Amino acid sequence: AQSVTQLDSQVPVFEEAPVELRCNYSSSVSVYLFWYVQYPNQGLQLLLKYLSGSTLVKGINGFEAEFNKSQTSFHLRKPSVHISDTAEYFCAVSGDRGSTLGRLYFGRGTQLTVWP
Amino acid sequence: AAGVIQSPRHLIKEKRETATLKCYPIPRHDTVYWYQQGPGQDPQFLISFYEKMQSDKGSIPDRFSAQQFSDYHSELNMSSLELGDSALYFCASSKLGLAYNEQFFGPGTRLTVL
């Protein structure tokens, strides 16, 4: 089975500073990788996804992530954050065998707090 | 664009009561997934349906059951509720295609068991 580790439970950062949210996964097969954002009292919104091809993936709101197969990582980055980026961020990986193709395995989440 | 609809948005129940959560997928989506997110926890996969048939099963308690109806909406039935069932329950929908079938999430139903 797949598993996801988000190395930081909380990341505080000042506005306009760069940020990196770290994610490592474990899987014996090729997988699909995702980052979701959750604002307070809302559902999960897809930020970006890696399916195949270029290892640098660009998403919404200026976020990007880089897939590193050798390090089994999929870190999320943004060069300059805004206060509105304050939210919980979840890294997720899909299953890649048979009927588990669609199931998502989530990390514990990283709370990003942007201070003025 | 139409999104996934979940009802109710909030639900308060007593221990040992039953609850029914409903999910209305995006039109023309054929697959529904249910996830449970406990307080401060990551979402955990419960169960999924494709074309009204169960397609995958995760860590869903025996007290819970679910189904997908002919109009593709899904219901999660929870009986003998326990305090530990208090959580945010997400539904997601997708359309099976040639490429990876991206899941679109609803806003969730927050269940509180007293």
Short mmCIF file of N, CA and C in Angstrom, two decimals, chain A residues 28-69:
data_model
loop_
_atom_site.label_atom_id
_atom_site.label_comp_id
_atom_site.label_asym_id
_atom_site.label_seq_id
_atom_site.Cartn_x
_atom_site.Cartn_y
_atom_site.Cartn_z
N SER A 28 5.73 0.94 -4.15
CA SER A 28 6.55 0.05 -4.94
C SER A 28 6.21 0.12 -6.43
N VAL A 29 5.22 0.94 -6.74
CA VAL A 29 4.80 1.06 -8.13
C VAL A 29 4.69 2.54 -8.49
N SER A 30 4.54 2.79 -9.77
CA SER A 30 4.35 4.17 -10.21
C SER A 30 3.01 4.68 -9.71
N VAL A 31 3.00 5.91 -9.30
CA VAL A 31 1.78 6.49 -8.76
C VAL A 31 1.52 7.85 -9.36
N TYR A 32 0.35 8.34 -9.07
CA TYR A 32 0.01 9.73 -9.38
C TYR A 32 0.08 10.52 -8.08
N LEU A 33 0.50 11.77 -8.16
CA LEU A 33 0.70 12.58 -6.97
C LEU A 33 -0.09 13.87 -7.06
N PHE A 34 -0.58 14.33 -5.91
CA PHE A 34 -1.47 15.49 -5.87
C PHE A 34 -1.16 16.36 -4.66
N TRP A 35 -1.47 17.63 -4.81
CA TRP A 35 -1.56 18.53 -3.68
C TRP A 35 -2.96 19.15 -3.67
N TYR A 36 -3.58 19.08 -2.49
CA TYR A 36 -4.90 19.69 -2.29
C TYR A 36 -4.77 20.77 -1.22
N VAL A 37 -5.65 21.79 -1.33
CA VAL A 37 -5.71 22.84 -0.32
C VAL A 37 -7.10 22.82 0.31
N GLN A 38 -7.13 23.05 1.60
CA GLN A 38 -8.40 23.07 2.33
C GLN A 38 -8.46 24.35 3.15
N TYR A 39 -9.38 25.24 2.78
CA TYR A 39 -9.62 26.44 3.56
C TYR A 39 -10.59 26.11 4.68
N PRO A 40 -10.61 26.90 5.74
CA PRO A 40 -11.46 26.59 6.88
C PRO A 40 -12.90 26.35 6.48
N ASN A 41 -13.45 25.25 6.98
CA ASN A 41 -14.85 24.88 6.76
C ASN A 41 -15.19 24.68 5.29
N GLN A 42 -14.21 24.32 4.50
CA GLN A 42 -14.47 24.06 3.09
C GLN A 42 -13.93 22.68 2.69
N GLY A 43 -14.27 22.27 1.48
CA GLY A 43 -13.81 21.00 0.97
C GLY A 43 -12.39 21.08 0.44
N LEU A 44 -11.95 20.01 -0.17
CA LEU A 44 -10.59 19.93 -0.72
C LEU A 44 -10.59 20.42 -2.16
N GLN A 45 -9.65 21.31 -2.44
CA GLN A 45 -9.52 21.86 -3.79
C GLN A 45 -8.18 21.42 -4.37
N LEU A 46 -8.19 20.90 -5.59
CA LEU A 46 -6.96 20.44 -6.20
C LEU A 46 -6.08 21.62 -6.59
N LEU A 47 -4.83 21.60 -6.13
CA LEU A 47 -3.86 22.64 -6.48
C LEU A 47 -3.10 22.25 -7.74
N LEU A 48 -2.62 21.02 -7.77
CA LEU A 48 -1.87 20.53 -8.92
C LEU A 48 -1.74 19.02 -8.82
N LYS A 49 -1.32 18.42 -9.95
CA LYS A 49 -1.18 16.97 -9.98
C LYS A 49 -0.04 16.59 -10.90
N TYR A 50 0.61 15.47 -10.56
CA TYR A 50 1.62 14.88 -11.42
C TYR A 50 1.09 13.52 -11.88
N LEU A 51 0.96 13.39 -13.19
CA LEU A 51 0.54 12.11 -13.76
C LEU A 51 1.69 11.44 -14.49
N SER A 52 2.39 12.21 -15.31
CA SER A 52 3.53 11.71 -16.07
C SER A 52 4.19 12.91 -16.74
N GLY A 53 5.31 12.66 -17.42
CA GLY A 53 5.94 13.71 -18.19
C GLY A 53 6.85 14.58 -17.35
N SER A 54 6.83 15.88 -17.61
CA SER A 54 7.72 16.82 -16.93
C SER A 54 7.58 16.71 -15.42
N THR A 55 8.72 16.69 -14.76
CA THR A 55 8.70 16.52 -13.30
C THR A 55 8.34 17.81 -12.57
N LEU A 56 8.37 18.94 -13.26
CA LEU A 56 7.96 20.20 -12.64
C LEU A 56 6.52 20.49 -13.06
N VAL A 57 5.68 20.58 -12.07
CA VAL A 57 4.25 20.74 -12.34
C VAL A 57 3.79 22.09 -11.80
N LYS A 58 3.08 22.82 -12.62
CA LYS A 58 2.55 24.11 -12.17
C LYS A 58 1.06 23.99 -11.90
N GLY A 59 0.62 24.66 -10.84
CA GLY A 59 -0.78 24.59 -10.47
C GLY A 59 -1.41 25.95 -10.37
N ILE A 60 -2.51 25.99 -9.63
CA ILE A 60 -3.23 27.24 -9.49
C ILE A 60 -2.60 28.10 -8.39
N ASN A 61 -2.95 29.36 -8.39
CA ASN A 61 -2.51 30.30 -7.35
C ASN A 61 -0.99 30.44 -7.24
N GLY A 62 -0.27 30.17 -8.33
CA GLY A 62 1.16 30.37 -8.35
C GLY A 62 1.98 29.26 -7.71
N PHE A 63 1.35 28.17 -7.32
CA PHE A 63 2.07 27.05 -6.73
C PHE A 63 2.67 26.14 -7.81
N GLU A 64 3.76 25.49 -7.46
CA GLU A 64 4.36 24.48 -8.31
C GLU A 64 4.96 23.39 -7.44
N ALA A 65 5.16 22.22 -8.03
CA ALA A 65 5.73 21.10 -7.29
C ALA A 65 6.66 20.34 -8.21
N GLU A 66 7.65 19.71 -7.62
CA GLU A 66 8.61 18.94 -8.39
C GLU A 66 8.61 17.49 -7.94
N PHE A 67 8.39 16.61 -8.89
CA PHE A 67 8.40 15.18 -8.62
C PHE A 67 9.83 14.68 -8.71
N ASN A 68 10.31 14.03 -7.68
CA ASN A 68 11.65 13.48 -7.65
C ASN A 68 11.53 11.98 -7.34
N LYS A 69 11.66 11.18 -8.38
CA LYS A 69 11.43 9.74 -8.22
C LYS A 69 12.48 9.09 -7.33
#
